Short mmCIF file of C-alpha atoms in Angstrom, two decimals:
data_model
loop_
_atom_site.label_atom_id
_atom_site.label_comp_id
_atom_site.label_asym_id
_atom_site.label_seq_id
_atom_site.Cartn_x
_atom_site.Cartn_y
_atom_site.Cartn_z
CA UNK Y 1 13.23 -18.56 -38.50
CA UNK Y 2 15.65 -21.34 -39.28
CA UNK Y 3 14.83 -23.87 -36.26
CA UNK Y 4 18.73 -24.56 -37.08
CA UNK Y 5 20.15 -21.49 -36.06
CA UNK Y 6 20.57 -21.72 -32.36
CA UNK Y 7 23.09 -18.39 -31.66
CA UNK Y 8 23.65 -15.06 -33.17
CA UNK Y 9 26.52 -12.68 -33.38
CA UNK Y 10 25.98 -9.38 -32.57
CA UNK Y 11 28.27 -6.33 -32.00
CA UNK Y 12 28.08 -3.80 -29.26
CA UNK Y 13 28.43 0.29 -29.95
CA UNK Y 14 32.59 -0.48 -29.16
CA UNK Y 15 32.63 -2.97 -32.29
CA UNK Y 16 33.26 -6.07 -30.08
CA UNK Y 17 31.46 -9.30 -31.07
CA UNK Y 18 29.04 -11.35 -28.47
CA UNK Y 19 27.16 -14.52 -29.08
CA UNK Y 20 23.76 -15.02 -27.91
CA UNK Y 21 21.59 -17.99 -28.28
CA UNK Y 22 17.91 -17.45 -29.90
CA UNK Y 23 16.36 -18.45 -26.87
CA UNK Y 24 18.01 -15.77 -24.70
CA UNK Y 25 17.73 -13.03 -26.83
CA UNK Y 26 13.55 -14.11 -26.94
CA UNK Y 27 13.85 -12.49 -23.72
CA UNK Y 28 14.06 -8.70 -25.31
CA UNK Y 29 11.56 -7.88 -28.13
CA UNK Y 30 14.15 -5.81 -29.97
CA UNK Y 31 16.93 -8.32 -29.82
CA UNK Y 32 14.02 -10.71 -31.06
CA UNK Y 33 13.05 -8.73 -33.96
CA UNK Y 34 16.51 -7.88 -34.81
CA UNK Y 35 16.62 -12.22 -34.74
CA UNK Y 36 14.19 -12.69 -37.06
CA UNK Y 37 15.37 -9.77 -39.38
CA UNK Y 38 18.92 -11.66 -39.79
CA UNK Y 39 17.92 -14.99 -40.21
CA UNK Y 40 14.96 -14.41 -42.65
CA UNK Y 41 17.41 -12.93 -44.74
CA UNK Y 42 19.56 -15.19 -47.09
CA UNK Y 43 22.73 -14.04 -46.33
CA UNK Y 44 23.68 -13.59 -42.83
CA UNK Y 45 26.88 -11.86 -43.48
CA UNK Y 46 25.48 -8.65 -41.65
CA UNK Y 47 26.23 -8.55 -38.10
CA UNK Y 48 23.45 -6.23 -35.86
CA UNK Y 49 24.90 -3.71 -33.76
CA UNK Y 50 23.41 -3.29 -30.22
CA UNK Y 51 23.40 0.42 -28.73
CA UNK Y 52 24.93 -1.11 -25.67
CA UNK Y 53 28.64 -1.02 -24.59
CA UNK Y 54 30.57 -4.23 -24.52
CA UNK Y 55 31.11 -4.23 -20.15
CA UNK Y 56 27.40 -3.86 -20.01
CA UNK Y 57 26.41 -6.02 -22.98
CA UNK Y 58 28.62 -9.01 -21.16
CA UNK Y 59 26.09 -8.77 -18.09
CA UNK Y 60 22.85 -8.44 -20.42
CA UNK Y 61 23.73 -11.67 -22.11
CA UNK Y 62 25.05 -13.44 -19.39
CA UNK Y 63 21.33 -12.41 -17.16
CA UNK Y 64 19.41 -13.21 -20.64
CA UNK Y 65 21.21 -16.90 -20.87
CA UNK Y 66 20.42 -17.68 -16.90
CA UNK Y 67 16.85 -16.94 -17.31
CA UNK Y 68 16.36 -17.90 -20.66
CA UNK Y 69 14.85 -21.74 -19.72
CA UNK Y 70 12.81 -20.28 -16.92
CA UNK Y 71 11.04 -17.61 -18.90
CA UNK Y 72 10.53 -20.34 -21.76
CA UNK Y 73 8.95 -23.26 -20.12
CA UNK Y 74 8.24 -21.75 -16.78
CA UNK Y 75 9.59 -23.44 -13.71
CA UNK Y 76 9.27 -24.72 -10.06
CA UNK Y 77 9.05 -23.00 -7.07
CA UNK Y 78 12.51 -23.78 -6.17
CA UNK Y 79 14.12 -23.02 -9.31
CA UNK Y 80 12.47 -19.78 -8.55
CA UNK Y 81 14.01 -19.15 -5.42
CA UNK Y 82 17.38 -20.42 -6.92
CA UNK Y 83 17.25 -17.63 -9.83
CA UNK Y 84 16.19 -15.12 -6.89
CA UNK Y 85 19.58 -16.03 -5.25
CA UNK Y 86 21.30 -15.89 -8.59
CA UNK Y 87 20.12 -12.20 -9.10
CA UNK Y 88 21.54 -10.90 -6.17
CA UNK Y 89 24.53 -12.00 -6.79
CA UNK Y 90 24.70 -11.14 -10.18
CA UNK Y 91 23.52 -7.59 -8.96
CA UNK Y 92 25.96 -6.95 -6.99
CA UNK Y 93 28.12 -4.74 -8.77
CA UNK Y 94 29.11 -0.78 -8.54
CA UNK Y 95 26.64 1.78 -9.26
CA UNK Y 96 29.31 4.51 -10.56
CA UNK Y 97 30.59 1.72 -13.13
CA UNK Y 98 28.17 -0.31 -14.34
CA UNK Y 99 24.42 -0.69 -12.89
CA UNK Y 100 22.86 2.74 -14.39
CA UNK Y 101 24.37 1.40 -17.61
CA UNK Y 102 22.50 -2.17 -16.96
CA UNK Y 103 19.24 0.48 -16.61
CA UNK Y 104 19.69 1.50 -19.65
CA UNK Y 105 20.42 -0.99 -21.28
CA UNK Y 106 17.42 -3.09 -19.86
CA UNK Y 107 14.91 -0.08 -20.91
CA UNK Y 108 16.80 0.26 -24.58
CA UNK Y 109 15.98 -3.73 -24.76
CA UNK Y 110 12.44 -3.71 -23.18
CA UNK Y 111 14.04 -6.35 -20.73
CA UNK Y 112 11.24 -5.76 -17.76
CA UNK Y 113 12.51 -8.54 -15.35
CA UNK Y 114 16.41 -6.97 -15.41
CA UNK Y 115 15.03 -3.14 -15.48
CA UNK Y 116 13.03 -4.05 -12.21
CA UNK Y 117 16.31 -6.13 -10.54
CA UNK Y 118 18.45 -2.76 -11.31
CA UNK Y 119 15.86 -0.60 -10.14
CA UNK Y 120 15.80 -2.42 -7.25
CA UNK Y 121 19.12 -2.68 -6.42
CA UNK Y 122 19.88 1.18 -7.18
CA UNK Y 123 17.38 1.92 -4.25
CA UNK Y 124 18.40 -0.45 -2.06
CA UNK Y 125 21.86 1.01 -2.32
CA UNK Y 126 20.25 4.45 -1.93
CA UNK Y 127 18.55 3.70 0.99
CA UNK Y 128 21.61 4.25 3.55
CA UNK Y 129 23.12 7.03 1.60
CA UNK Y 130 23.52 10.52 2.75
CA UNK Y 131 22.52 13.57 0.22
CA UNK Y 132 25.92 14.15 -0.50
CA UNK Y 133 26.74 10.68 -1.42
CA UNK Y 134 23.34 10.51 -3.89
CA UNK Y 135 24.83 13.87 -5.21
CA UNK Y 136 27.92 12.22 -6.09
CA UNK Y 137 26.91 9.08 -7.40
CA UNK Y 138 24.16 10.74 -9.41
CA UNK Y 139 26.99 13.77 -10.62
CA UNK Y 140 23.90 16.10 -9.38
CA UNK Y 141 24.95 19.83 -7.81
CA UNK Y 142 23.12 21.71 -5.42
CA UNK Y 143 21.32 24.13 -6.41
CA UNK Y 144 19.68 25.64 -3.57
CA UNK Y 145 20.18 28.90 -2.37
CA UNK Y 146 21.04 29.43 1.14
CA UNK Y 147 17.72 31.16 1.77
CA UNK Y 148 16.11 27.83 0.13
CA UNK Y 149 18.08 25.70 2.36
CA UNK Y 150 16.91 27.35 5.25
CA UNK Y 151 13.09 27.23 4.20
CA UNK Y 152 13.27 23.46 3.53
CA UNK Y 153 15.20 22.73 6.77
CA UNK Y 154 12.18 24.76 8.55
CA UNK Y 155 9.32 22.53 6.87
CA UNK Y 156 11.54 19.29 7.39
CA UNK Y 157 13.62 19.39 10.29
CA UNK Y 158 15.23 16.23 9.09
CA UNK Y 159 15.98 17.41 6.20
CA UNK Y 160 20.10 17.58 5.47
CA UNK Y 161 22.12 19.15 2.93
CA UNK Y 162 25.26 17.24 3.55
CA UNK J 1 17.50 16.99 -15.27
CA UNK J 2 21.05 17.06 -15.02
CA UNK J 3 22.21 13.87 -13.64
CA UNK J 4 23.75 10.84 -14.71
CA UNK J 5 27.40 8.88 -14.69
CA UNK J 6 30.18 10.63 -16.20
CA UNK J 7 28.89 10.15 -19.82
CA UNK J 8 25.21 8.65 -18.98
CA UNK J 9 22.52 10.59 -17.95
CA UNK J 10 19.15 9.04 -16.64
CA UNK J 11 16.14 10.09 -17.59
CA UNK J 12 13.75 11.46 -15.01
CA UNK J 13 11.01 8.34 -15.70
CA UNK J 14 14.19 6.24 -14.60
CA UNK J 15 15.04 8.39 -11.60
CA UNK J 16 11.47 8.27 -10.84
CA UNK J 17 11.38 4.58 -11.33
CA UNK J 18 14.17 4.11 -8.72
CA UNK J 19 12.98 6.72 -6.15
CA UNK J 20 9.20 5.00 -5.86
CA UNK J 21 10.78 1.99 -4.59
CA UNK J 22 12.28 3.96 -1.24
CA UNK J 23 10.45 4.54 1.56
CA UNK J 24 8.87 7.60 2.71
CA UNK J 25 11.21 8.85 5.33
CA UNK J 26 13.83 8.36 2.37
CA UNK J 27 12.53 10.37 0.07
CA UNK J 28 11.81 13.30 2.52
CA UNK J 29 15.42 13.36 3.10
CA UNK J 30 16.23 13.21 -0.63
CA UNK J 31 13.95 16.66 -1.52
CA UNK J 32 17.37 18.29 -0.55
CA UNK J 33 19.50 16.37 -3.32
CA UNK J 34 18.23 19.26 -6.20
CA UNK J 35 15.50 21.49 -7.20
CA UNK J 36 14.42 18.85 -9.52
CA UNK J 37 14.23 16.14 -7.51
CA UNK J 38 12.29 18.33 -4.83
CA UNK J 39 9.90 19.25 -7.63
CA UNK J 40 9.65 15.33 -8.56
CA UNK J 41 9.15 14.41 -5.17
CA UNK J 42 6.24 16.73 -4.89
CA UNK J 43 4.61 16.20 -8.06
CA UNK J 44 1.28 14.52 -7.91
CA UNK J 45 2.61 12.31 -10.67
CA UNK J 46 5.37 10.81 -8.46
CA UNK J 47 3.12 10.51 -5.39
CA UNK J 48 0.34 8.77 -7.18
CA UNK J 49 3.37 6.30 -8.65
CA UNK J 50 5.23 5.81 -5.19
CA UNK J 51 1.69 4.90 -3.53
CA UNK J 52 0.54 2.52 -6.31
CA UNK J 53 3.92 0.91 -5.92
CA UNK J 54 3.53 0.48 -2.32
CA UNK J 55 0.30 -0.56 -2.05
CA UNK J 56 1.49 -3.56 -4.38
CA UNK J 57 4.81 -4.65 -2.73
CA UNK J 58 4.76 -2.58 1.27
CA UNK J 59 1.46 -3.17 2.73
CA UNK J 60 1.11 -2.86 6.40
CA UNK J 61 -0.40 -3.03 9.69
CA UNK J 62 -0.49 -0.39 11.74
CA UNK J 63 -1.51 -1.15 15.48
CA UNK J 64 -2.13 0.34 18.89
CA UNK J 65 -0.48 -2.06 21.49
CA UNK J 66 -0.96 -2.26 24.83
CA UNK J 67 2.29 -2.02 26.91
CA UNK J 68 1.82 -2.88 30.20
CA UNK J 69 4.99 -1.01 31.71
CA UNK J 70 3.65 2.76 30.58
CA UNK J 71 0.05 2.05 30.47
CA UNK J 72 0.36 3.64 27.01
CA UNK J 73 -1.04 2.44 23.66
CA UNK J 74 1.78 3.37 20.82
CA UNK J 75 1.13 3.38 17.33
CA UNK J 76 3.66 0.85 15.65
CA UNK J 77 3.73 -0.34 12.27
CA UNK J 78 4.24 -4.08 11.76
CA UNK J 79 5.80 -5.72 8.64
CA UNK J 80 5.32 -9.31 7.69
CA UNK J 81 8.72 -11.07 9.65
CA UNK J 82 10.23 -7.67 9.85
CA UNK J 83 10.84 -5.73 12.96
CA UNK J 84 8.22 -3.51 14.64
CA UNK J 85 9.06 -0.21 14.16
CA UNK J 86 7.35 2.41 16.91
CA UNK J 87 5.83 5.54 15.56
CA UNK J 88 7.93 8.62 17.06
CA UNK J 89 5.45 10.42 19.60
CA UNK J 90 3.96 13.59 17.82
CA UNK J 91 3.80 16.61 20.35
CA UNK J 92 0.37 17.15 19.54
CA UNK J 93 -0.37 13.88 21.02
CA UNK J 94 0.75 15.19 24.40
CA UNK J 95 -1.99 17.92 24.62
CA UNK J 96 -5.02 15.85 23.40
CA UNK J 97 -4.16 12.44 25.28
CA UNK J 98 -3.41 8.82 24.18
CA UNK J 99 -4.62 6.99 21.12
CA UNK J 100 -7.94 5.44 21.83
CA UNK J 101 -8.75 4.49 18.71
CA UNK J 102 -7.55 3.62 14.78
CA UNK J 103 -10.56 5.14 12.69
CA UNK J 104 -9.28 4.26 9.06
CA UNK J 105 -6.37 4.63 6.73
CA UNK J 106 -6.38 6.00 2.93
CA UNK J 107 -3.89 6.49 0.98
CA UNK J 108 -1.15 6.72 3.51
CA UNK J 109 -3.48 9.26 6.01
CA UNK J 110 -4.54 8.24 9.20
CA UNK J 111 -7.76 8.92 11.30
CA UNK J 112 -6.97 8.55 15.05
CA UNK J 113 -9.38 9.38 18.26
CA UNK J 114 -7.30 10.71 21.07
CA UNK J 115 -8.62 11.15 24.44
CA UNK J 116 -8.59 9.13 27.80
CA UNK J 117 -12.33 8.04 27.62
CA UNK J 118 -13.82 6.05 25.18
CA UNK J 119 -17.24 6.92 24.81
CA UNK J 120 -17.07 10.22 25.97
CA UNK J 121 -18.52 12.80 23.13
CA UNK J 122 -15.87 15.20 22.80
CA UNK J 123 -13.29 13.12 21.86
CA UNK J 124 -10.85 14.81 19.93
CA UNK J 125 -10.05 13.49 15.92
CA UNK J 126 -6.55 13.67 14.43
CA UNK J 127 -5.51 13.64 10.55
CA UNK J 128 -2.52 12.58 10.34
CA UNK J 129 0.69 10.78 7.58
CA UNK J 130 2.97 9.31 9.80
CA UNK J 131 5.24 8.68 7.30
CA UNK J 132 5.77 12.68 6.80
CA UNK J 133 4.69 13.61 9.92
CA UNK J 134 2.21 16.18 8.85
CA UNK J 135 -0.68 16.43 11.39
CA UNK J 136 -3.89 18.31 11.11
CA UNK J 137 -6.07 18.72 14.11
CA UNK J 138 -10.07 18.12 13.13
CA UNK J 139 -12.18 20.67 15.14
CA UNK J 140 -14.69 19.55 17.86
CA UNK J 141 -17.70 17.76 17.10
CA UNK J 142 -20.35 20.34 16.96
CA UNK J 143 -22.96 17.76 18.94
CA UNK J 144 -22.77 17.94 22.44
CA UNK J 145 -24.91 15.44 24.43
CA UNK J 146 -23.41 16.61 27.89
CA UNK J 147 -23.97 12.92 29.04
CA UNK J 148 -22.29 9.55 27.76
CA UNK J 149 -22.44 8.39 24.12
CA UNK J 150 -21.15 6.41 22.21
CA UNK J 151 -19.48 7.58 19.06
CA UNK J 152 -18.84 5.10 15.94
CA UNK J 153 -16.68 6.59 12.99
CA UNK J 154 -14.97 5.96 10.15
CA UNK J 155 -12.41 7.72 7.60
CA UNK J 156 -12.30 7.52 4.26
CA UNK J 157 -11.63 9.33 0.43
CA UNK J 158 -13.50 9.97 -2.61
CA UNK J 159 -11.78 10.43 -5.19
CA UNK J 160 -14.70 12.06 -7.59
CA UNK J 161 -15.01 14.98 -4.81
CA UNK J 162 -11.55 14.61 -4.13
CA UNK J 163 -12.43 14.52 -0.27
CA UNK J 164 -11.39 12.93 2.74
CA UNK J 165 -14.22 12.34 5.48
CA UNK J 166 -14.91 11.43 8.79
CA UNK J 167 -18.29 10.20 9.85
CA UNK J 168 -19.49 9.66 12.97
CA UNK J 169 -22.40 7.82 14.22
CA UNK J 170 -23.69 9.00 17.69
CA UNK J 171 -25.55 6.76 19.98
CA UNK J 172 -26.88 8.40 23.49
CA UNK J 173 -26.81 5.65 25.91
CA UNK J 174 -28.79 7.51 28.72
CA UNK J 175 -32.42 6.75 27.99
CA UNK J 176 -33.89 3.37 28.62
CA UNK J 177 -32.29 0.16 27.87
CA UNK J 178 -34.69 -0.53 24.65
CA UNK J 179 -32.92 2.65 23.55
CA UNK J 180 -29.42 1.72 23.77
CA UNK J 181 -28.67 1.09 19.98
CA UNK J 182 -30.69 4.08 18.75
CA UNK J 183 -28.75 6.44 16.43
CA UNK J 184 -29.24 9.92 17.40
CA UNK J 185 -27.21 12.28 15.34
CA UNK J 186 -24.70 11.25 12.52
CA UNK J 187 -22.59 13.81 11.47
CA UNK J 188 -19.60 14.43 8.54
CA UNK J 189 -16.29 15.72 8.40
CA UNK J 190 -15.04 17.33 4.75
CA UNK J 191 -11.46 17.73 4.77
CA UNK J 192 -12.15 20.04 1.84
CA UNK J 193 -14.60 22.65 3.93
CA UNK J 194 -12.83 21.69 7.43
CA UNK J 195 -16.11 21.60 8.79
CA UNK J 196 -18.96 19.33 10.53
CA UNK J 197 -22.35 18.51 9.14
CA UNK J 198 -25.65 16.60 9.98
CA UNK J 199 -26.85 14.26 7.43
CA UNK J 200 -29.79 12.43 6.91
CA UNK J 201 -29.52 8.78 8.94
CA UNK J 202 -33.08 7.21 9.13
CA UNK J 203 -32.11 4.17 7.76
CA UNK J 204 -29.92 3.04 9.71
CA UNK J 205 -31.50 4.21 13.05
CA UNK J 206 -31.78 0.70 14.85
CA UNK J 207 -28.81 -0.73 13.11
CA UNK J 208 -25.99 -1.59 15.54
CA UNK J 209 -22.30 -1.33 13.98
CA UNK J 210 -19.77 -4.21 14.75
CA UNK J 211 -17.06 -3.45 13.01
CA UNK J 212 -14.38 -1.07 11.74
CA UNK J 213 -15.08 1.17 8.28
CA UNK J 214 -13.63 -0.02 4.92
CA UNK J 215 -13.68 2.24 2.53
CA UNK J 216 -14.08 0.87 -1.22
CA UNK J 217 -14.47 3.22 -4.25
CA UNK J 218 -15.48 6.32 -2.71
CA UNK J 219 -17.98 4.61 -0.07
CA UNK J 220 -17.97 3.60 3.16
CA UNK J 221 -18.70 -0.06 5.00
CA UNK J 222 -19.24 -1.11 8.02
CA UNK J 223 -20.70 -4.67 9.40
CA UNK J 224 -23.88 -4.13 11.30
CA UNK J 225 -26.67 -5.62 13.32
CA UNK J 226 -30.06 -4.67 13.09
CA UNK J 227 -31.87 -5.02 16.21
CA UNK J 228 -35.04 -4.75 14.82
CA UNK J 229 -35.22 -7.41 12.46
CA UNK J 230 -32.66 -9.29 14.46
CA UNK J 231 -29.73 -9.95 11.54
CA UNK J 232 -26.93 -8.81 10.06
CA UNK J 233 -26.49 -6.27 7.52
CA UNK J 234 -24.00 -4.21 5.79
CA UNK J 235 -24.13 -0.72 6.25
CA UNK J 236 -22.95 1.40 3.47
CA UNK J 237 -22.12 5.21 2.95
CA UNK J 238 -21.53 7.21 0.02
CA UNK J 239 -19.07 9.84 0.61
CA UNK J 240 -19.97 11.73 -2.28
CA UNK J 241 -23.77 11.97 -1.89
CA UNK J 242 -23.86 11.30 1.85
CA UNK J 243 -26.41 8.68 1.63
CA UNK J 244 -26.42 5.42 3.68
CA UNK J 245 -27.42 1.94 1.86
CA UNK J 246 -28.10 -1.31 3.50
CA UNK J 247 -26.93 -4.62 1.89
CA UNK J 248 -27.88 -7.60 3.15
CA UNK J 249 -25.04 -9.98 3.89
CA UNK J 250 -24.66 -13.40 2.35
CA UNK J 251 -26.51 -15.96 3.13
CA UNK J 252 -24.51 -19.05 4.20
CA UNK J 253 -25.77 -21.98 6.51
CA UNK J 254 -24.26 -23.31 9.83
CA UNK J 255 -22.59 -20.53 10.25
CA UNK J 256 -22.41 -18.02 13.04
CA UNK J 257 -19.73 -15.30 13.16
CA UNK J 258 -18.67 -12.91 10.63
CA UNK J 259 -15.16 -11.48 9.65
CA UNK J 260 -15.35 -7.79 7.62
CA UNK J 261 -12.85 -6.25 5.72
CA UNK J 262 -11.51 -5.19 1.96
CA UNK J 263 -10.41 -8.05 -0.45
CA UNK J 264 -8.78 -7.36 -3.92
CA UNK J 265 -10.31 -4.00 -3.45
CA UNK J 266 -13.92 -4.87 -2.88
CA UNK J 267 -15.71 -5.44 0.40
CA UNK J 268 -15.57 -8.77 1.92
CA UNK J 269 -17.33 -10.90 4.58
CA UNK J 270 -15.93 -13.95 5.80
CA UNK J 271 -18.38 -16.07 7.48
CA UNK J 272 -16.79 -18.88 9.93
CA UNK J 273 -17.15 -20.94 12.62
CA UNK J 274 -14.95 -23.43 14.38
CA UNK J 275 -14.70 -25.92 10.95
CA UNK J 276 -15.16 -23.83 7.97
CA UNK J 277 -15.11 -20.58 6.46
CA UNK J 278 -16.23 -18.89 3.66
CA UNK J 279 -14.92 -15.85 1.70
CA UNK J 280 -17.43 -13.70 -0.18
CA UNK J 281 -17.20 -10.03 -1.68
CA UNK J 282 -19.26 -7.53 -2.49
CA UNK J 283 -19.82 -6.28 -6.18
CA UNK J 284 -21.79 -3.76 -8.06
CA UNK J 285 -24.07 -4.77 -10.42
CA UNK J 286 -27.13 -2.88 -12.17
CA UNK J 287 -30.76 -3.88 -11.17
CA UNK J 288 -33.90 -4.05 -14.24
CA UNK J 289 -34.48 -0.95 -13.08
CA UNK J 290 -31.27 0.72 -14.12
CA UNK J 291 -30.50 1.16 -10.33
CA UNK J 292 -27.50 0.36 -8.55
CA UNK J 293 -27.90 -3.31 -7.03
CA UNK J 294 -25.18 -5.01 -4.96
CA UNK J 295 -24.15 -8.75 -5.73
CA UNK J 296 -22.37 -11.32 -3.60
CA UNK J 297 -19.82 -14.04 -5.04
CA UNK J 298 -18.23 -16.51 -3.20
CA UNK J 299 -14.48 -16.44 -3.86
CA UNK J 300 -13.28 -19.17 -1.77
CA UNK J 301 -14.41 -21.80 1.06
CA UNK J 302 -12.09 -24.12 3.07
CA UNK J 303 -12.18 -27.78 2.96
CA UNK J 304 -13.92 -29.53 5.73
CA UNK J 305 -10.98 -30.57 7.84
CA UNK J 306 -8.96 -27.06 7.31
CA UNK J 307 -7.39 -26.13 10.32
CA UNK J 308 -6.80 -22.62 9.70
CA UNK J 309 -8.46 -19.73 11.56
CA UNK J 310 -9.20 -16.46 9.12
CA UNK J 311 -7.99 -13.58 11.31
CA UNK J 312 -7.04 -10.77 9.33
CA UNK J 313 -7.58 -9.92 5.32
CA UNK J 314 -4.31 -7.91 3.80
CA UNK J 315 -4.63 -6.03 0.95
CA UNK J 316 -5.21 -8.14 -2.81
CA UNK J 317 -5.47 -11.63 -1.58
CA UNK J 318 -3.89 -12.82 1.11
CA UNK J 319 -5.15 -13.36 4.69
CA UNK J 320 -3.53 -14.00 7.85
CA UNK J 321 -4.77 -16.96 9.60
CA UNK J 322 -4.09 -18.74 12.68
CA UNK J 323 -3.82 -22.58 13.28
CA UNK J 324 -6.24 -23.98 15.23
CA UNK J 325 -3.60 -25.42 17.77
CA UNK J 326 -0.91 -22.64 17.99
CA UNK J 327 -0.75 -19.42 17.66
CA UNK J 328 1.96 -18.73 14.98
CA UNK J 329 0.22 -16.73 12.16
CA UNK J 330 0.46 -18.08 8.45
CA UNK J 331 -0.12 -15.79 5.06
CA UNK J 332 -2.79 -17.55 3.50
CA UNK J 333 -2.98 -16.79 -0.68
CA UNK J 334 -6.55 -17.78 -1.39
CA UNK J 335 -6.34 -17.57 -4.81
CA UNK J 336 -3.34 -20.49 -5.25
CA UNK J 337 -4.74 -21.73 -2.14
CA UNK J 338 -1.17 -22.06 -0.45
CA UNK J 339 0.11 -21.29 2.52
CA UNK J 340 2.61 -18.24 1.67
CA UNK J 341 4.79 -17.44 4.70
CA UNK J 342 4.79 -17.29 7.98
CA UNK J 343 3.54 -14.00 9.39
CA UNK J 344 5.50 -13.58 12.32
CA UNK J 345 6.32 -10.40 13.88
CA UNK J 346 8.11 -9.34 17.14
CA UNK J 347 4.85 -8.41 18.53
CA UNK J 348 2.65 -11.26 20.26
CA UNK J 349 -1.15 -11.26 19.04
CA UNK J 350 -2.47 -10.95 22.47
CA UNK J 351 -0.69 -7.26 22.95
CA UNK J 352 -1.93 -5.70 19.67
CA UNK J 353 -5.04 -3.63 20.74
CA UNK J 354 -6.49 -2.22 17.42
CA UNK J 355 -4.96 -2.91 13.69
CA UNK J 356 -5.58 -1.14 10.61
CA UNK J 357 -4.14 -1.87 7.20
CA UNK J 358 -1.82 0.95 6.25
CA UNK J 359 0.39 1.97 3.33
CA UNK J 360 3.09 4.72 2.92
CA UNK J 361 2.97 7.73 1.03
CA UNK J 362 3.87 11.19 0.16
CA UNK J 363 0.42 12.33 0.21
CA UNK J 364 -0.06 15.66 2.15
CA UNK J 365 -3.44 16.77 3.73
CA UNK J 366 -2.96 20.18 1.61
CA UNK J 367 -2.86 19.36 -1.71
CA UNK J 368 -2.68 15.87 -2.67
CA UNK J 369 -5.14 13.69 -4.07
CA UNK J 370 -5.11 10.17 -5.34
CA UNK J 371 -7.02 9.79 -8.46
#
């Protein structure tokens, strides 16, 4: 890989172009492979496509750029603290809107840190939700018959269907 | 699984990855979301995933506390730095009496002794999953000596026979003083068979047990004192073969007191005195004859000037320590040799009568076993 390359251009699934630095791309194995393929070829005209929509890719790249320095060099405890705070701010997003997309993207891009963070954020949001709110954000239909609901209620008195 | 945003479906593995981070109380509630979720939450795969995640992230202490106002000893969950939660009282406890002893905890199940008299042999045992509120009454012990008897007990799980067992060691106290420590009967309860049976105990006849039991890899261990040879000893009981073994304690100089527990999933012995402590773990080796042998390895040793007292081991590599001066608890990480964080809780240490390391789980006494 040529050391002169500092950033590459990628396309989102919507066809928008994004720049990502080499060090940030290293956080993701598939991105890293892509990077090596692109840079090894002589003509770098071809822009690789990442199967993530623009809205999500912006956030994923933001996360990569923030975490890259620490991932590549290791950092002190105070940096880790600071990064944790940044993660919490970063994850203040709407579940319906983008969180599930981030989760899918992190899984597809093999980014363990982001995947765990997104899972934890979703879990924290779900804690206080009612069953019907859960059904709404996950787009699930209540498929229990009224007899089955009655049976579940008997087994678990705390069970609620709303 | 039909779930997801308008144009996005989360695969079941991802749903499981999110749900395993939730407390059992939430998960019990979310069983009624849909059939797919109920099946997932009841599947042995998910129960195991959730338990293993909780071991690493949500280790709790369950305590029996002394409350002066009503004279009761309610059970509480103690999280490091978080609010203490009192268990909801289960109706069965009203008929059997208050909890007098925390016997043990395994895979999220708790074994407690109930009754009004600590040394009375007819004490009832109760198995419960405090998180799902599942309860199982254990039948009465078959041995009734009709006189005062001390019953020591332990509770653990063996993954090979996939069975939970309660071990009780009885000592009748009404003979002459010299016989005080002699074991009379050992009875073992198996959750699978639902009954008690007597087992061979000759080797531990003269051993007095000085600790709560811990279970590691399907065997139960206690710290004991050999009244005949006058030396400390570790008693092990294999929950599969139901055979007792004696293991000598690590030899260390100038140390008089021993703390005992589990550390990084191994039996831990912690000899200490006012100036120092050492942390030893017990590992299985193989002897020249091909049989099992036990080896002690020293994991940690305090510097001479350490002001920290070891107090209670948590899972993994953390110890709750106390400062020689003052009573503020600290979580101490012996691997990195650093004070992790203050172990604060809304309970003062003096009000805690009894405690155990406990991990919440969805494990049911009917059908779930953890490999």
